[in-house]
Amino acid sequence: MKNKLVVAVALLVTWWSSFAFASTVTFSYDSFYDRLKVVNKGEFEFARVGFYLVDTVSMQPCQISSGNIVTESANFQLSFTEEAQLLLPFDKALDKDKAKVIIDTQGGNTECQLKMQIEAELFHADSISRSDLYKMQMEFESLLADLSGFFIKHLLSFLLPEHKGVIVTFNDDAALKSTATQCNTQNCQISIPSSWEHNTAPFANAADIKSVQPWLAL
């Protein structure tokens, strides 16, 4: 079974592994658009796909100096964060115009790759409840299956990795919660029982949470 799980994950990695050996790297916008379209169609409350430019060895964020989305007739500035997350628009016109995403990086000896990460978009509320975490896990499962495509989702679903819960990363100054079953510094792996589906008891303040991602059995 372990080999089957590795195959499923490798499919996602193959879509998005693109290495940059120079200070400028270029990606086709249509690949981003295809994944953003899946998220948009799913109408998820929390689940999103994040795109990050990371070092191939350390997996730490690459240093981005600038970025642009370019078509034959237009040039738009690309927004990005300090964590090297690419904030791409969901734009059918850019897909139709075969836009390119061009990124300039700092550090000539750094090799970068594009990483796709399923995660939760945080947050419109002041606090996160246990039922919110339950919904995030359900949405993560659904989004991963949707991104895997029809063939795997419907015919080879056994290849998809098992969802064990969620990984909550707290800010450095946040107190860890007793509900977290396994914590490594500020990263906590949390099993979500079915009893949390309608449990509106507060889990944590939204301001204390840095990110929420799927916890997969790999």
PDB file of C-alpha atoms in Angstrom:
ATOM      1  CA  MET A   1       0.000   0.000   0.000  1.00  0.00           C
ATOM      2  CA  LYS A   2       2.879   2.375   0.720  1.00  0.00           C
ATOM      3  CA  ASN A   3       4.010   2.182  -2.909  1.00  0.00           C
ATOM      4  CA  LYS A   4       0.495   2.995  -4.095  1.00  0.00           C
ATOM      5  CA  LEU A   5       0.398   6.077  -1.901  1.00  0.00           C
ATOM      6  CA  VAL A   6       3.727   7.252  -3.247  1.00  0.00           C
ATOM      7  CA  VAL A   7       2.422   6.891  -6.809  1.00  0.00           C
ATOM      8  CA  ALA A   8      -0.571   9.113  -6.048  1.00  0.00           C
ATOM      9  CA  VAL A   9       1.537  11.836  -4.528  1.00  0.00           C
ATOM     10  CA  ALA A  10       4.070  11.624  -7.340  1.00  0.00           C
ATOM     11  CA  LEU A  11       1.357  12.485  -9.846  1.00  0.00           C
ATOM     12  CA  LEU A  12       0.758  15.796  -8.131  1.00  0.00           C
ATOM     13  CA  VAL A  13       4.465  16.503  -7.803  1.00  0.00           C
ATOM     14  CA  THR A  14       5.050  15.771 -11.488  1.00  0.00           C
ATOM     15  CA  TRP A  15       2.505  18.398 -12.490  1.00  0.00           C
ATOM     16  CA  TRP A  16       4.254  21.097 -10.550  1.00  0.00           C
ATOM     17  CA  SER A  17       7.955  20.366 -10.205  1.00  0.00           C
ATOM     18  CA  SER A  18       9.748  22.885 -12.356  1.00  0.00           C
ATOM     19  CA  PHE A  19      13.328  23.720 -11.596  1.00  0.00           C
ATOM     20  CA  ALA A  20      14.973  27.098 -11.952  1.00  0.00           C
ATOM     21  CA  PHE A  21      18.725  27.141 -12.416  1.00  0.00           C
ATOM     22  CA  ALA A  22      18.853  30.799 -13.461  1.00  0.00           C
ATOM     23  CA  SER A  23      17.746  34.048 -11.841  1.00  0.00           C
ATOM     24  CA  THR A  24      14.643  34.137 -14.063  1.00  0.00           C
ATOM     25  CA  VAL A  25      12.121  31.327 -14.338  1.00  0.00           C
ATOM     26  CA  THR A  26       9.036  31.109 -16.541  1.00  0.00           C
ATOM     27  CA  PHE A  27       5.842  29.083 -16.121  1.00  0.00           C
ATOM     28  CA  SER A  28       2.768  28.766 -18.315  1.00  0.00           C
ATOM     29  CA  TYR A  29      -0.269  30.370 -16.699  1.00  0.00           C
ATOM     30  CA  ASP A  30      -2.615  27.688 -18.030  1.00  0.00           C
ATOM     31  CA  SER A  31      -1.290  25.131 -15.529  1.00  0.00           C
ATOM     32  CA  PHE A  32      -2.136  27.455 -12.644  1.00  0.00           C
ATOM     33  CA  TYR A  33      -5.507  28.224 -14.178  1.00  0.00           C
ATOM     34  CA  ASP A  34      -6.440  24.556 -14.446  1.00  0.00           C
ATOM     35  CA  ARG A  35      -5.898  24.026 -10.704  1.00  0.00           C
ATOM     36  CA  LEU A  36      -7.570  27.300  -9.725  1.00  0.00           C
ATOM     37  CA  LYS A  37     -10.548  26.286 -11.851  1.00  0.00           C
ATOM     38  CA  VAL A  38     -10.917  23.079  -9.820  1.00  0.00           C
ATOM     39  CA  VAL A  39     -10.924  25.074  -6.578  1.00  0.00           C
ATOM     40  CA  ASN A  40     -13.385  27.620  -7.932  1.00  0.00           C
ATOM     41  CA  LYS A  41     -15.754  24.910  -9.171  1.00  0.00           C
ATOM     42  CA  GLY A  42     -15.707  23.191  -5.781  1.00  0.00           C
ATOM     43  CA  GLU A  43     -17.031  26.286  -3.962  1.00  0.00           C
ATOM     44  CA  PHE A  44     -15.006  25.417  -0.862  1.00  0.00           C
ATOM     45  CA  GLU A  45     -15.335  27.540   2.243  1.00  0.00           C
ATOM     46  CA  PHE A  46     -11.775  26.929   3.455  1.00  0.00           C
ATOM     47  CA  ALA A  47      -9.759  24.735   1.068  1.00  0.00           C
ATOM     48  CA  ARG A  48      -7.467  26.430  -1.397  1.00  0.00           C
ATOM     49  CA  VAL A  49      -4.387  25.646  -3.483  1.00  0.00           C
ATOM     50  CA  GLY A  50      -1.271  27.636  -2.683  1.00  0.00           C
ATOM     51  CA  PHE A  51       1.634  28.001  -5.112  1.00  0.00           C
ATOM     52  CA  TYR A  52       5.108  28.502  -3.634  1.00  0.00           C
ATOM     53  CA  LEU A  53       8.581  28.905  -5.107  1.00  0.00           C
ATOM     54  CA  VAL A  54      10.918  26.923  -2.849  1.00  0.00           C
ATOM     55  CA  ASP A  55      14.534  25.797  -2.700  1.00  0.00           C
ATOM     56  CA  THR A  56      14.888  22.272  -4.097  1.00  0.00           C
ATOM     57  CA  VAL A  57      17.076  21.115  -1.189  1.00  0.00           C
ATOM     58  CA  SER A  58      15.888  22.945   1.923  1.00  0.00           C
ATOM     59  CA  MET A  59      12.296  23.512   0.728  1.00  0.00           C
ATOM     60  CA  GLN A  60      12.596  26.997   2.203  1.00  0.00           C
ATOM     61  CA  PRO A  61      11.122  29.963   0.285  1.00  0.00           C
ATOM     62  CA  CYS A  62      13.192  31.277  -2.579  1.00  0.00           C
ATOM     63  CA  GLN A  63      13.861  35.000  -2.599  1.00  0.00           C
ATOM     64  CA  ILE A  64      11.719  36.653  -5.249  1.00  0.00           C
ATOM     65  CA  SER A  65      12.746  40.086  -6.455  1.00  0.00           C
ATOM     66  CA  SER A  66       9.913  40.619  -8.959  1.00  0.00           C
ATOM     67  CA  GLY A  67       7.328  38.844 -11.056  1.00  0.00           C
ATOM     68  CA  ASN A  68       5.072  39.519 -14.021  1.00  0.00           C
ATOM     69  CA  ILE A  69       2.200  37.885 -15.881  1.00  0.00           C
ATOM     70  CA  VAL A  70       2.828  38.497 -19.561  1.00  0.00           C
ATOM     71  CA  THR A  71       0.759  38.079 -22.728  1.00  0.00           C
ATOM     72  CA  GLU A  72       1.524  39.219 -26.268  1.00  0.00           C
ATOM     73  CA  SER A  73      -0.327  42.470 -25.647  1.00  0.00           C
ATOM     74  CA  ALA A  74      -0.164  43.128 -21.896  1.00  0.00           C
ATOM     75  CA  ASN A  75       2.048  42.915 -18.832  1.00  0.00           C
ATOM     76  CA  PHE A  76       0.701  42.629 -15.281  1.00  0.00           C
ATOM     77  CA  GLN A  77       2.663  42.731 -12.035  1.00  0.00           C
ATOM     78  CA  LEU A  78       2.620  39.454 -10.098  1.00  0.00           C
ATOM     79  CA  SER A  79       1.814  39.677  -6.396  1.00  0.00           C
ATOM     80  CA  PHE A  80       3.753  37.461  -3.990  1.00  0.00           C
ATOM     81  CA  THR A  81       4.427  37.177  -0.256  1.00  0.00           C
ATOM     82  CA  GLU A  82       7.577  36.999   1.867  1.00  0.00           C
ATOM     83  CA  GLU A  83       7.016  33.217   2.005  1.00  0.00           C
ATOM     84  CA  ALA A  84       7.334  33.161  -1.825  1.00  0.00           C
ATOM     85  CA  GLN A  85       3.657  32.366  -2.303  1.00  0.00           C
ATOM     86  CA  LEU A  86       2.489  33.379  -5.761  1.00  0.00           C
ATOM     87  CA  LEU A  87      -0.844  35.227  -5.565  1.00  0.00           C
ATOM     88  CA  LEU A  88      -2.242  34.447  -8.988  1.00  0.00           C
ATOM     89  CA  PRO A  89      -5.594  35.674 -10.319  1.00  0.00           C
ATOM     90  CA  PHE A  90      -8.230  33.274 -11.624  1.00  0.00           C
ATOM     91  CA  ASP A  91      -8.631  34.800 -15.073  1.00  0.00           C
ATOM     92  CA  LYS A  92     -10.041  33.032 -18.120  1.00  0.00           C
ATOM     93  CA  ALA A  93      -8.706  35.740 -20.440  1.00  0.00           C
ATOM     94  CA  LEU A  94      -5.125  35.115 -19.305  1.00  0.00           C
ATOM     95  CA  ASP A  95      -5.614  31.410 -19.963  1.00  0.00           C
ATOM     96  CA  LYS A  96      -7.030  32.121 -23.427  1.00  0.00           C
ATOM     97  CA  ASP A  97      -4.167  34.512 -24.217  1.00  0.00           C
ATOM     98  CA  LYS A  98      -1.587  31.864 -23.209  1.00  0.00           C
ATOM     99  CA  ALA A  99      -0.033  34.075 -20.561  1.00  0.00           C
ATOM    100  CA  LYS A 100       3.366  33.350 -19.044  1.00  0.00           C
ATOM    101  CA  VAL A 101       4.360  33.846 -15.410  1.00  0.00           C
ATOM    102  CA  ILE A 102       7.892  35.247 -15.269  1.00  0.00           C
ATOM    103  CA  ILE A 103       9.676  35.395 -11.907  1.00  0.00           C
ATOM    104  CA  ASP A 104      13.049  36.962 -11.081  1.00  0.00           C
ATOM    105  CA  THR A 105      14.821  35.441  -8.073  1.00  0.00           C
ATOM    106  CA  GLN A 106      17.735  36.529  -5.924  1.00  0.00           C
ATOM    107  CA  GLY A 107      20.757  34.318  -5.299  1.00  0.00           C
ATOM    108  CA  GLY A 108      22.382  32.910  -8.415  1.00  0.00           C
ATOM    109  CA  ASN A 109      23.327  29.575  -6.791  1.00  0.00           C
ATOM    110  CA  THR A 110      19.799  28.741  -5.610  1.00  0.00           C
ATOM    111  CA  GLU A 111      17.800  26.085  -7.417  1.00  0.00           C
ATOM    112  CA  CYS A 112      14.075  26.647  -7.044  1.00  0.00           C
ATOM    113  CA  GLN A 113      10.996  24.569  -7.740  1.00  0.00           C
ATOM    114  CA  LEU A 114       7.313  25.323  -7.767  1.00  0.00           C
ATOM    115  CA  LYS A 115       5.363  23.623  -4.997  1.00  0.00           C
ATOM    116  CA  MET A 116       1.600  23.206  -4.929  1.00  0.00           C
ATOM    117  CA  GLN A 117       0.134  23.016  -1.414  1.00  0.00           C
ATOM    118  CA  ILE A 118      -3.457  22.268  -0.427  1.00  0.00           C
ATOM    119  CA  GLU A 119      -4.230  24.464   2.562  1.00  0.00           C
ATOM    120  CA  ALA A 120      -6.942  26.465   4.310  1.00  0.00           C
ATOM    121  CA  GLU A 121      -7.454  30.129   3.690  1.00  0.00           C
ATOM    122  CA  LEU A 122      -7.516  31.850   7.066  1.00  0.00           C
ATOM    123  CA  PHE A 123      -9.889  33.282   8.296  1.00  0.00           C
ATOM    124  CA  HIS A 124     -13.008  35.430   8.384  1.00  0.00           C
ATOM    125  CA  ALA A 125     -13.843  34.650  12.009  1.00  0.00           C
ATOM    126  CA  ASP A 126     -12.125  35.662  15.206  1.00  0.00           C
ATOM    127  CA  SER A 127     -11.892  32.040  16.337  1.00  0.00           C
ATOM    128  CA  ILE A 128     -11.778  28.585  14.760  1.00  0.00           C
ATOM    129  CA  SER A 129     -14.115  25.914  16.089  1.00  0.00           C
ATOM    130  CA  ARG A 130     -13.744  22.153  16.091  1.00  0.00           C
ATOM    131  CA  SER A 131     -16.474  21.927  13.464  1.00  0.00           C
ATOM    132  CA  ASP A 132     -14.412  24.299  11.276  1.00  0.00           C
ATOM    133  CA  LEU A 133     -11.453  21.895  11.465  1.00  0.00           C
ATOM    134  CA  TYR A 134     -13.759  18.987  10.625  1.00  0.00           C
ATOM    135  CA  LYS A 135     -15.013  20.854   7.550  1.00  0.00           C
ATOM    136  CA  MET A 136     -11.451  21.684   6.509  1.00  0.00           C
ATOM    137  CA  GLN A 137     -10.498  18.018   6.563  1.00  0.00           C
ATOM    138  CA  MET A 138     -13.548  17.078   4.473  1.00  0.00           C
ATOM    139  CA  GLU A 139     -12.746  19.829   1.973  1.00  0.00           C
ATOM    140  CA  PHE A 140      -9.078  18.798   1.807  1.00  0.00           C
ATOM    141  CA  GLU A 141     -10.110  15.227   0.943  1.00  0.00           C
ATOM    142  CA  SER A 142     -12.520  16.413  -1.739  1.00  0.00           C
ATOM    143  CA  LEU A 143     -10.067  18.884  -3.274  1.00  0.00           C
ATOM    144  CA  LEU A 144      -7.226  16.346  -3.443  1.00  0.00           C
ATOM    145  CA  ALA A 145      -9.532  13.892  -5.208  1.00  0.00           C
ATOM    146  CA  ASP A 146     -10.706  16.590  -7.640  1.00  0.00           C
ATOM    147  CA  LEU A 147      -7.131  17.631  -8.440  1.00  0.00           C
ATOM    148  CA  SER A 148      -6.171  14.015  -9.091  1.00  0.00           C
ATOM    149  CA  GLY A 149      -8.507  13.885 -12.071  1.00  0.00           C
ATOM    150  CA  PHE A 150     -11.403  11.694 -13.119  1.00  0.00           C
ATOM    151  CA  PHE A 151      -9.342   8.552 -13.730  1.00  0.00           C
ATOM    152  CA  ILE A 152      -7.853   8.354 -10.247  1.00  0.00           C
ATOM    153  CA  LYS A 153     -10.839   9.845  -8.403  1.00  0.00           C
ATOM    154  CA  HIS A 154     -13.389   7.397  -9.820  1.00  0.00           C
ATOM    155  CA  LEU A 155     -11.426   4.354 -10.989  1.00  0.00           C
ATOM    156  CA  LEU A 156      -8.254   4.284  -8.892  1.00  0.00           C
ATOM    157  CA  SER A 157      -9.340   6.035  -5.707  1.00  0.00           C
ATOM    158  CA  PHE A 158      -7.336   3.509  -3.664  1.00  0.00           C
ATOM    159  CA  LEU A 159      -4.193   5.302  -4.904  1.00  0.00           C
ATOM    160  CA  LEU A 160      -5.097   8.462  -3.041  1.00  0.00           C
ATOM    161  CA  PRO A 161      -3.298   8.901   0.293  1.00  0.00           C
ATOM    162  CA  GLU A 162      -5.258   8.419   3.483  1.00  0.00           C
ATOM    163  CA  HIS A 163      -6.198  11.578   5.355  1.00  0.00           C
ATOM    164  CA  LYS A 164      -5.244  11.229   9.019  1.00  0.00           C
ATOM    165  CA  GLY A 165      -6.382  14.696  10.060  1.00  0.00           C
ATOM    166  CA  VAL A 166      -4.973  18.202   9.721  1.00  0.00           C
ATOM    167  CA  ILE A 167      -1.657  19.867  10.503  1.00  0.00           C
ATOM    168  CA  VAL A 168      -2.107  23.151  12.333  1.00  0.00           C
ATOM    169  CA  THR A 169       0.888  25.459  12.489  1.00  0.00           C
ATOM    170  CA  PHE A 170       0.635  28.002  15.280  1.00  0.00           C
ATOM    171  CA  ASN A 171       2.397  31.334  15.401  1.00  0.00           C
ATOM    172  CA  ASP A 172       5.577  31.362  17.474  1.00  0.00           C
ATOM    173  CA  ASP A 173       3.977  33.180  20.392  1.00  0.00           C
ATOM    174  CA  ALA A 174       0.825  31.019  20.515  1.00  0.00           C
ATOM    175  CA  ALA A 175       0.188  28.491  23.271  1.00  0.00           C
ATOM    176  CA  LEU A 176      -0.252  24.945  21.956  1.00  0.00           C
ATOM    177  CA  LYS A 177      -3.618  23.321  22.518  1.00  0.00           C
ATOM    178  CA  SER A 178      -4.188  20.115  24.481  1.00  0.00           C
ATOM    179  CA  THR A 179      -6.342  18.788  21.616  1.00  0.00           C
ATOM    180  CA  ALA A 180      -3.246  18.498  19.435  1.00  0.00           C
ATOM    181  CA  THR A 181      -2.192  14.864  19.508  1.00  0.00           C
ATOM    182  CA  GLN A 182       1.341  15.308  18.151  1.00  0.00           C
ATOM    183  CA  CYS A 183       3.277  18.558  18.195  1.00  0.00           C
ATOM    184  CA  ASN A 184       6.741  19.384  16.907  1.00  0.00           C
ATOM    185  CA  THR A 185       7.563  22.922  18.012  1.00  0.00           C
ATOM    186  CA  GLN A 186       4.554  24.894  16.699  1.00  0.00           C
ATOM    187  CA  ASN A 187       3.353  22.239  14.204  1.00  0.00           C
ATOM    188  CA  CYS A 188       0.596  19.986  15.506  1.00  0.00           C
ATOM    189  CA  GLN A 189      -0.869  16.880  13.848  1.00  0.00           C
ATOM    190  CA  ILE A 190      -4.498  16.636  14.888  1.00  0.00           C
ATOM    191  CA  SER A 191      -6.831  13.699  14.401  1.00  0.00           C
ATOM    192  CA  ILE A 192     -10.362  14.912  13.702  1.00  0.00           C
ATOM    193  CA  PRO A 193     -13.061  12.636  15.179  1.00  0.00           C
ATOM    194  CA  SER A 194     -16.492  12.462  13.549  1.00  0.00           C
ATOM    195  CA  SER A 195     -17.958  13.912  16.748  1.00  0.00           C
ATOM    196  CA  TRP A 196     -16.432  17.285  15.789  1.00  0.00           C
ATOM    197  CA  GLU A 197     -18.735  17.684  12.763  1.00  0.00           C
ATOM    198  CA  HIS A 198     -21.290  19.717  14.715  1.00  0.00           C
ATOM    199  CA  ASN A 199     -19.082  20.694  17.650  1.00  0.00           C
ATOM    200  CA  THR A 200     -18.951  24.481  17.697  1.00  0.00           C
ATOM    201  CA  ALA A 201     -16.667  24.655  20.733  1.00  0.00           C
ATOM    202  CA  PRO A 202     -13.725  27.019  20.064  1.00  0.00           C
ATOM    203  CA  PHE A 203     -10.444  25.371  19.087  1.00  0.00           C
ATOM    204  CA  ALA A 204      -8.147  28.382  18.833  1.00  0.00           C
ATOM    205  CA  ASN A 205      -8.076  32.067  18.040  1.00  0.00           C
ATOM    206  CA  ALA A 206      -7.663  32.627  14.322  1.00  0.00           C
ATOM    207  CA  ALA A 207      -4.881  35.121  15.023  1.00  0.00           C
ATOM    208  CA  ASP A 208      -2.834  32.360  16.702  1.00  0.00           C
ATOM    209  CA  ILE A 209      -2.908  30.066  13.634  1.00  0.00           C
ATOM    210  CA  LYS A 210      -0.370  30.451  10.845  1.00  0.00           C
ATOM    211  CA  SER A 211      -1.685  27.698   8.561  1.00  0.00           C
ATOM    212  CA  VAL A 212      -3.811  24.557   8.311  1.00  0.00           C
ATOM    213  CA  GLN A 213      -2.849  21.783   5.859  1.00  0.00           C
ATOM    214  CA  PRO A 214      -3.843  18.146   5.287  1.00  0.00           C
ATOM    215  CA  TRP A 215      -2.173  15.459   7.398  1.00  0.00           C
ATOM    216  CA  LEU A 216      -1.626  12.585   4.985  1.00  0.00           C
ATOM    217  CA  ALA A 217      -0.479   9.028   5.647  1.00  0.00           C
ATOM    218  CA  LEU A 218       2.558   8.835   3.345  1.00  0.00           C
TER     219      LEU A 218
END
